[in-house]
Amino acid sequence: MHAGGHVLDSGRPQQQVLLAVLAVEAGRLVSAESLMDRVSGQAPPKRASQLLHTHITRIRRMLERAEEIGGDPVRLARRTGGYMLEMPPHQVDVHRFYQLVRRARGDQPAHERVGLLREALDLWRGEPLAGLSGPWVETTRQVWRQQRLAAVIAWAHAMLDAGEPSTVIEPLVRELADHPLAEPLVVVLMRALAATGRSAEALEHYATLRRRLTEELGTDPGTELQSVHRAILRGEQAAPAAPPPEPPARTVVPAQLPADVRAFTGRARELAELDAFGTEPSAETKIAVVSGTAGVGKTALAIHWAHRVADRFPDGQLYVNLRGFAPEQPMVAADALARFLAALGVASPDIPPEVDERAARYRSELAGRRMLIVLDNAASSEQVRPLLPGSGTCVALVTSRDSLAGLVAVHGAHRLDLDPLPEADALALVRRLVGRRAAAESGAAVTLVHRCVRLPLALRVAAELVVSRPAAPLSELVEELADQQHRLSLLDAGGDPRAAVAAVLSWSVRHLPPDAARVFRLLGGHPGGDIDGYGVAALVGTDLPPARRTLDRLARAHLVYPTAPGRYGMHDLLRAYAIRLSRMEDSDGERRAALDRLFAYYLATAAAAIDRLHPAEKEYRSGIPETTAPVPDLADAVAARRWLDAERSCLVAVAAHGRAVHAVGLSSLLYSYLDGGYHADALAIHAHAHRAARRAGDPAGEAHALRGLGTAHMRLGRYRHAVDHFRQALALFRQAADRHGEIRALNGLGLVGLRLGWLDATRDHHQQALSLARQSGDRLGEVRALNGLGITEQQHGRYLDAVHHHEQALVAARLAGDRTSEAIALDNMGLAEQQLGRHGAAAEHHEQALRLARMLGNRTGEAHVLDNLGTCQLRLGQVGAAVRYFERALAIFREVGDRRGQTHALNGLGEAARAAGDPVGARVHHEAALSIARDIGLADQEARATAGLNPITP
């Protein structure tokens, strides 16, 4: 380590390895378990944890010493679950090397590429990680050597492009002595020799390499090398090929703004002020705070202005309602950050667990982007601070009833205090909403404006009531409002804007039919973000047609607003008023009964949807409470999935707010649906169910929830968490004498053990599950155990045994009517047949599995089949088709957050690139796979990536 012109002693070898690991992962959290594995190998000593703390302490002292003698400040921080070396990656040689090589892949002039690659190669000083040893060190050293070789080859190509072939010959000959079987190296050397008139030497190198390949590897030279050889034999100029193009970046441009406000009126001064603020050049993040009382139009102004200037922010617009003053709990910053990171393209497992780490990742994702972030309905400065970008290219617009003085004082935010509309603007809004009647009775219109205290929300509600009564004079309606204000002593206007809003709402609700007023009151208690006609029918205990008519009426009165076709939400101020009104007019029993009807409807309809998607699970399900409410027609699997997708966020809310029977029931019901790719929602629902079951003293419900949590963690690559949850579930299932649950927990342990490389334990768990399933007649458990055993045999290389297990699983799945397990068996059978060289039969089984996965809407299953089809096509020599399959699989794996799947698809793309003669592309994909595999502990994919990065064995 260098600091202030001095070389510091980095301590003992294991301490040096630890420092190297932290430097390689600079700026990223590394788990303590991963650090111990990399420093101490696969079998860390018993005192590994104590030794780790000792090394950490010594490294911190060394970093403090480095800063004292003039080095840059570097902090080794402890975070939940691990450690992070807080320093810019470019201060680490290997990261600087990567950056320079990436910059040299563009379309800049040849001499610029030469300079960048020369600077990158000059960073190499002897052997990397010299004097150190261990599995991580050896693998990393070998990977870096291959990356350096690739950079040398790229530099030589750039030199040829620059017209300097003679300069590269001697360095390439030296490299060839160390890498005698490196075909890309011989390609560029032959071109350089031919370009300098030394074709005979070029042909000699070809003959030497061809002989070595035949003798040592039993293969022939690749297509690119043969092409150069033929060109030289024909006397053609062997021009260097252009470097392969960089894989296209996956650019995510979120556009989250809600719809613009209808009939927006006035606020010219405020809009101009925001325009001037938003366009001022600044090196720091620009923050504007729009504050004002409830109903004054803060959100309307923010959204209207955001739409006006959206084109100034080509990298996207983010929006979140922080619900700071809603009746329910305000949104915590951690949840808002998770939503923003997902919108920015960060996969679920890549979103850090702690709020500080999420905020840091969020700022990193925004760095350099021109984005607008709208933080609506903030409760406090503390809620907002983690959501502020750190880039001067971004603008944050915050709305709040609070003045958020902390943002102004600490962060220099620009504050815009929003007053009620000026009388002229308020009158203009009434005229736009009411029409000619307002012009004909201008005095009454002015009085209405004052009765509503010039608040846009109150004006809109009042204007709609006026429109709904066309025969009544405007003056008469205004007098009604005055009477209402006087009668409600609790809401004495007295100039209080909130009282004015409440009075207008009371006046509006009083003119609703009794059934509509009741719906409005009870809607306040619905925990979800929106609702449809079926939900309203269940909530109030009515039929569907009147429920839909009532929703339409409430929408016309501006008491609810549309969120999607047939679905409606409620403003937080209106929700608060509805809840207060319900507490005044409805008994506790009525409110509880309404929610019980609603939650029973969700549970019963979810059961009907799951019966369509996974009919084989029905016989293993415990009783679901019946509903008397009308339910949608779920005639087929498509309709069932559409309903589940539309209601998923509401189902999460029901699990959080319902009784134990609802949370546990949804956790058990939705297991297979959520396992198809909705892993974040799975974690939420199963966690709610786990807590509810524990409070209710329901060990069976707790066990089912733990099994769901184990599966979700497994899909997200959190294998140790998965093992813990499956083990706890198994113990509870055995305690409750639940044989079917025990079988499922054993199969879950087998699957996660397979990912961790615990093949003996995996076989044992699946064998136990198979034996229990056959004893108890549990066909689903039998199918899944057979599939697991088949995969285990494949890992051991016993492919005929694997095919036998998968054939049994396929027959059992079809007898049980379990389409999901049928698809898995077909896909796994195809994999085993690939290994046996039966590529035609393998492709046919994969295609059958793909059709089933798509029919079921199982995104994770579809991606795995696409990945396996890619492997099949690659073995058939169809490289282009393989790439298309791998790319489609990778896109879905990223979408659902399946990191294990990403390593498979990335390694497949790397192998396809290598087969196509694209070593640079191969390296890019294998490096990406290697990073993920190491992070989540996938030994098989780490080995596969390493083999792809090191295809040459001297």
PDB file of N, CA and C in Angstrom, residues 98-144:
ATOM      1  N   TYR A  98      -9.468  -1.345 -14.994  1.00  0.00           N
ATOM      2  CA  TYR A  98     -10.753  -1.656 -15.629  1.00  0.00           C
ATOM      3  C   TYR A  98     -11.344  -0.424 -16.307  1.00  0.00           C
ATOM      4  N   GLN A  99     -11.323   0.714 -15.608  1.00  0.00           N
ATOM      5  CA  GLN A  99     -11.916   1.940 -16.151  1.00  0.00           C
ATOM      6  C   GLN A  99     -11.241   2.347 -17.456  1.00  0.00           C
ATOM      7  N   LEU A 100      -9.912   2.279 -17.481  1.00  0.00           N
ATOM      8  CA  LEU A 100      -9.177   2.678 -18.683  1.00  0.00           C
ATOM      9  C   LEU A 100      -9.471   1.738 -19.848  1.00  0.00           C
ATOM     10  N   VAL A 101      -9.549   0.432 -19.546  1.00  0.00           N
ATOM     11  CA  VAL A 101      -9.842  -0.532 -20.611  1.00  0.00           C
ATOM     12  C   VAL A 101     -11.246  -0.307 -21.158  1.00  0.00           C
ATOM     13  N   ARG A 102     -12.210  -0.054 -20.262  1.00  0.00           N
ATOM     14  CA  ARG A 102     -13.576   0.206 -20.733  1.00  0.00           C
ATOM     15  C   ARG A 102     -13.630   1.463 -21.607  1.00  0.00           C
ATOM     16  N   ARG A 103     -12.926   2.496 -21.210  1.00  0.00           N
ATOM     17  CA  ARG A 103     -12.917   3.733 -21.997  1.00  0.00           C
ATOM     18  C   ARG A 103     -12.302   3.505 -23.373  1.00  0.00           C
ATOM     19  N   ALA A 104     -11.397   2.556 -23.464  1.00  0.00           N
ATOM     20  CA  ALA A 104     -10.729   2.297 -24.751  1.00  0.00           C
ATOM     21  C   ALA A 104     -11.567   1.466 -25.696  1.00  0.00           C
ATOM     22  N   ARG A 105     -12.767   1.037 -25.264  1.00  0.00           N
ATOM     23  CA  ARG A 105     -13.614   0.233 -26.147  1.00  0.00           C
ATOM     24  C   ARG A 105     -14.526   1.084 -27.019  1.00  0.00           C
ATOM     25  N   GLY A 106     -14.464   2.385 -26.900  1.00  0.00           N
ATOM     26  CA  GLY A 106     -15.335   3.253 -27.674  1.00  0.00           C
ATOM     27  C   GLY A 106     -14.858   3.419 -29.108  1.00  0.00           C
ATOM     28  N   ASP A 107     -15.479   4.383 -29.780  1.00  0.00           N
ATOM     29  CA  ASP A 107     -15.156   4.604 -31.194  1.00  0.00           C
ATOM     30  C   ASP A 107     -14.214   5.793 -31.377  1.00  0.00           C
ATOM     31  N   GLN A 108     -13.416   6.117 -30.335  1.00  0.00           N
ATOM     32  CA  GLN A 108     -12.490   7.228 -30.451  1.00  0.00           C
ATOM     33  C   GLN A 108     -11.336   6.871 -31.392  1.00  0.00           C
ATOM     34  N   PRO A 109     -10.555   7.871 -31.848  1.00  0.00           N
ATOM     35  CA  PRO A 109      -9.431   7.597 -32.759  1.00  0.00           C
ATOM     36  C   PRO A 109      -8.455   6.576 -32.177  1.00  0.00           C
ATOM     37  N   ALA A 110      -7.744   5.904 -33.082  1.00  0.00           N
ATOM     38  CA  ALA A 110      -6.857   4.818 -32.659  1.00  0.00           C
ATOM     39  C   ALA A 110      -5.798   5.286 -31.672  1.00  0.00           C
ATOM     40  N   HIS A 111      -5.241   6.503 -31.901  1.00  0.00           N
ATOM     41  CA  HIS A 111      -4.159   6.954 -31.011  1.00  0.00           C
ATOM     42  C   HIS A 111      -4.673   7.188 -29.589  1.00  0.00           C
ATOM     43  N   GLU A 112      -5.950   7.572 -29.453  1.00  0.00           N
ATOM     44  CA  GLU A 112      -6.512   7.740 -28.111  1.00  0.00           C
ATOM     45  C   GLU A 112      -6.689   6.390 -27.426  1.00  0.00           C
ATOM     46  N   ARG A 113      -7.136   5.383 -28.183  1.00  0.00           N
ATOM     47  CA  ARG A 113      -7.252   4.047 -27.602  1.00  0.00           C
ATOM     48  C   ARG A 113      -5.883   3.517 -27.185  1.00  0.00           C
ATOM     49  N   VAL A 114      -4.891   3.770 -28.005  1.00  0.00           N
ATOM     50  CA  VAL A 114      -3.526   3.337 -27.667  1.00  0.00           C
ATOM     51  C   VAL A 114      -3.097   3.948 -26.343  1.00  0.00           C
ATOM     52  N   GLY A 115      -3.326   5.265 -26.182  1.00  0.00           N
ATOM     53  CA  GLY A 115      -2.911   5.939 -24.963  1.00  0.00           C
ATOM     54  C   GLY A 115      -3.613   5.388 -23.720  1.00  0.00           C
ATOM     55  N   LEU A 116      -4.909   5.153 -23.828  1.00  0.00           N
ATOM     56  CA  LEU A 116      -5.664   4.628 -22.686  1.00  0.00           C
ATOM     57  C   LEU A 116      -5.182   3.235 -22.297  1.00  0.00           C
ATOM     58  N   LEU A 117      -4.974   2.384 -23.291  1.00  0.00           N
ATOM     59  CA  LEU A 117      -4.547   1.013 -22.997  1.00  0.00           C
ATOM     60  C   LEU A 117      -3.110   0.972 -22.489  1.00  0.00           C
ATOM     61  N   ARG A 118      -2.263   1.861 -23.016  1.00  0.00           N
ATOM     62  CA  ARG A 118      -0.891   1.924 -22.521  1.00  0.00           C
ATOM     63  C   ARG A 118      -0.860   2.347 -21.058  1.00  0.00           C
ATOM     64  N   GLU A 119      -1.722   3.349 -20.714  1.00  0.00           N
ATOM     65  CA  GLU A 119      -1.820   3.787 -19.319  1.00  0.00           C
ATOM     66  C   GLU A 119      -2.324   2.653 -18.427  1.00  0.00           C
ATOM     67  N   ALA A 120      -3.274   1.879 -18.942  1.00  0.00           N
ATOM     68  CA  ALA A 120      -3.788   0.757 -18.169  1.00  0.00           C
ATOM     69  C   ALA A 120      -2.710  -0.290 -17.926  1.00  0.00           C
ATOM     70  N   LEU A 121      -1.973  -0.629 -18.956  1.00  0.00           N
ATOM     71  CA  LEU A 121      -0.942  -1.657 -18.818  1.00  0.00           C
ATOM     72  C   LEU A 121       0.220  -1.191 -17.956  1.00  0.00           C
ATOM     73  N   ASP A 122       0.483   0.109 -17.924  1.00  0.00           N
ATOM     74  CA  ASP A 122       1.570   0.634 -17.094  1.00  0.00           C
ATOM     75  C   ASP A 122       1.278   0.494 -15.606  1.00  0.00           C
ATOM     76  N   LEU A 123       0.008   0.238 -15.257  1.00  0.00           N
ATOM     77  CA  LEU A 123      -0.332   0.037 -13.844  1.00  0.00           C
ATOM     78  C   LEU A 123       0.176  -1.303 -13.321  1.00  0.00           C
ATOM     79  N   TRP A 124       0.525  -2.215 -14.227  1.00  0.00           N
ATOM     80  CA  TRP A 124       0.984  -3.542 -13.818  1.00  0.00           C
ATOM     81  C   TRP A 124       2.446  -3.466 -13.407  1.00  0.00           C
ATOM     82  N   ARG A 125       2.715  -3.953 -12.180  1.00  0.00           N
ATOM     83  CA  ARG A 125       4.088  -3.959 -11.663  1.00  0.00           C
ATOM     84  C   ARG A 125       4.383  -5.351 -11.111  1.00  0.00           C
ATOM     85  N   GLY A 126       4.798  -6.238 -11.977  1.00  0.00           N
ATOM     86  CA  GLY A 126       5.130  -7.582 -11.526  1.00  0.00           C
ATOM     87  C   GLY A 126       3.916  -8.454 -11.297  1.00  0.00           C
ATOM     88  N   GLU A 127       4.063  -9.418 -10.406  1.00  0.00           N
ATOM     89  CA  GLU A 127       3.032 -10.416 -10.143  1.00  0.00           C
ATOM     90  C   GLU A 127       1.911  -9.827  -9.297  1.00  0.00           C
ATOM     91  N   PRO A 128       0.648  -9.960  -9.700  1.00  0.00           N
ATOM     92  CA  PRO A 128      -0.436  -9.467  -8.846  1.00  0.00           C
ATOM     93  C   PRO A 128      -0.575 -10.323  -7.595  1.00  0.00           C
ATOM     94  N   LEU A 129      -0.842  -9.648  -6.477  1.00  0.00           N
ATOM     95  CA  LEU A 129      -1.008 -10.320  -5.186  1.00  0.00           C
ATOM     96  C   LEU A 129       0.223 -11.167  -4.850  1.00  0.00           C
ATOM     97  N   ALA A 130       1.393 -10.629  -5.150  1.00  0.00           N
ATOM     98  CA  ALA A 130       2.649 -11.377  -4.975  1.00  0.00           C
ATOM     99  C   ALA A 130       2.838 -11.776  -3.511  1.00  0.00           C
ATOM    100  N   GLY A 131       3.310 -12.998  -3.321  1.00  0.00           N
ATOM    101  CA  GLY A 131       3.611 -13.492  -1.986  1.00  0.00           C
ATOM    102  C   GLY A 131       2.414 -14.004  -1.218  1.00  0.00           C
ATOM    103  N   LEU A 132       1.219 -13.936  -1.808  1.00  0.00           N
ATOM    104  CA  LEU A 132       0.024 -14.388  -1.110  1.00  0.00           C
ATOM    105  C   LEU A 132      -0.466 -15.693  -1.722  1.00  0.00           C
ATOM    106  N   SER A 133      -1.290 -16.420  -0.964  1.00  0.00           N
ATOM    107  CA  SER A 133      -1.795 -17.706  -1.456  1.00  0.00           C
ATOM    108  C   SER A 133      -3.199 -17.934  -0.918  1.00  0.00           C
ATOM    109  N   GLY A 134      -3.822 -18.986  -1.414  1.00  0.00           N
ATOM    110  CA  GLY A 134      -5.183 -19.319  -1.012  1.00  0.00           C
ATOM    111  C   GLY A 134      -6.086 -19.403  -2.228  1.00  0.00           C
ATOM    112  N   PRO A 135      -7.247 -20.074  -2.092  1.00  0.00           N
ATOM    113  CA  PRO A 135      -8.138 -20.253  -3.250  1.00  0.00           C
ATOM    114  C   PRO A 135      -8.567 -18.939  -3.888  1.00  0.00           C
ATOM    115  N   TRP A 136      -8.965 -17.957  -3.057  1.00  0.00           N
ATOM    116  CA  TRP A 136      -9.408 -16.681  -3.636  1.00  0.00           C
ATOM    117  C   TRP A 136      -8.255 -15.989  -4.356  1.00  0.00           C
ATOM    118  N   VAL A 137      -7.092 -16.008  -3.743  1.00  0.00           N
ATOM    119  CA  VAL A 137      -5.925 -15.351  -4.345  1.00  0.00           C
ATOM    120  C   VAL A 137      -5.575 -15.993  -5.680  1.00  0.00           C
ATOM    121  N   GLU A 138      -5.526 -17.335  -5.727  1.00  0.00           N
ATOM    122  CA  GLU A 138      -5.128 -18.012  -6.960  1.00  0.00           C
ATOM    123  C   GLU A 138      -6.134 -17.759  -8.079  1.00  0.00           C
ATOM    124  N   THR A 139      -7.421 -17.831  -7.743  1.00  0.00           N
ATOM    125  CA  THR A 139      -8.444 -17.585  -8.770  1.00  0.00           C
ATOM    126  C   THR A 139      -8.374 -16.154  -9.268  1.00  0.00           C
ATOM    127  N   THR A 140      -8.272 -15.205  -8.338  1.00  0.00           N
ATOM    128  CA  THR A 140      -8.231 -13.788  -8.718  1.00  0.00           C
ATOM    129  C   THR A 140      -6.984 -13.479  -9.544  1.00  0.00           C
ATOM    130  N   ARG A 141      -5.860 -14.032  -9.122  1.00  0.00           N
ATOM    131  CA  ARG A 141      -4.619 -13.788  -9.863  1.00  0.00           C
ATOM    132  C   ARG A 141      -4.733 -14.296 -11.296  1.00  0.00           C
ATOM    133  N   GLN A 142      -5.307 -15.484 -11.461  1.00  0.00           N
ATOM    134  CA  GLN A 142      -5.441 -16.040 -12.803  1.00  0.00           C
ATOM    135  C   GLN A 142      -6.381 -15.197 -13.659  1.00  0.00           C
ATOM    136  N   VAL A 143      -7.486 -14.747 -13.053  1.00  0.00           N
ATOM    137  CA  VAL A 143      -8.419 -13.886 -13.796  1.00  0.00           C
ATOM    138  C   VAL A 143      -7.736 -12.602 -14.225  1.00  0.00           C
ATOM    139  N   TRP A 144      -6.987 -11.970 -13.326  1.00  0.00           N
ATOM    140  CA  TRP A 144      -6.318 -10.706 -13.665  1.00  0.00           C
ATOM    141  C   TRP A 144      -5.280 -10.900 -14.763  1.00  0.00           C
TER     142      TRP A 144
END
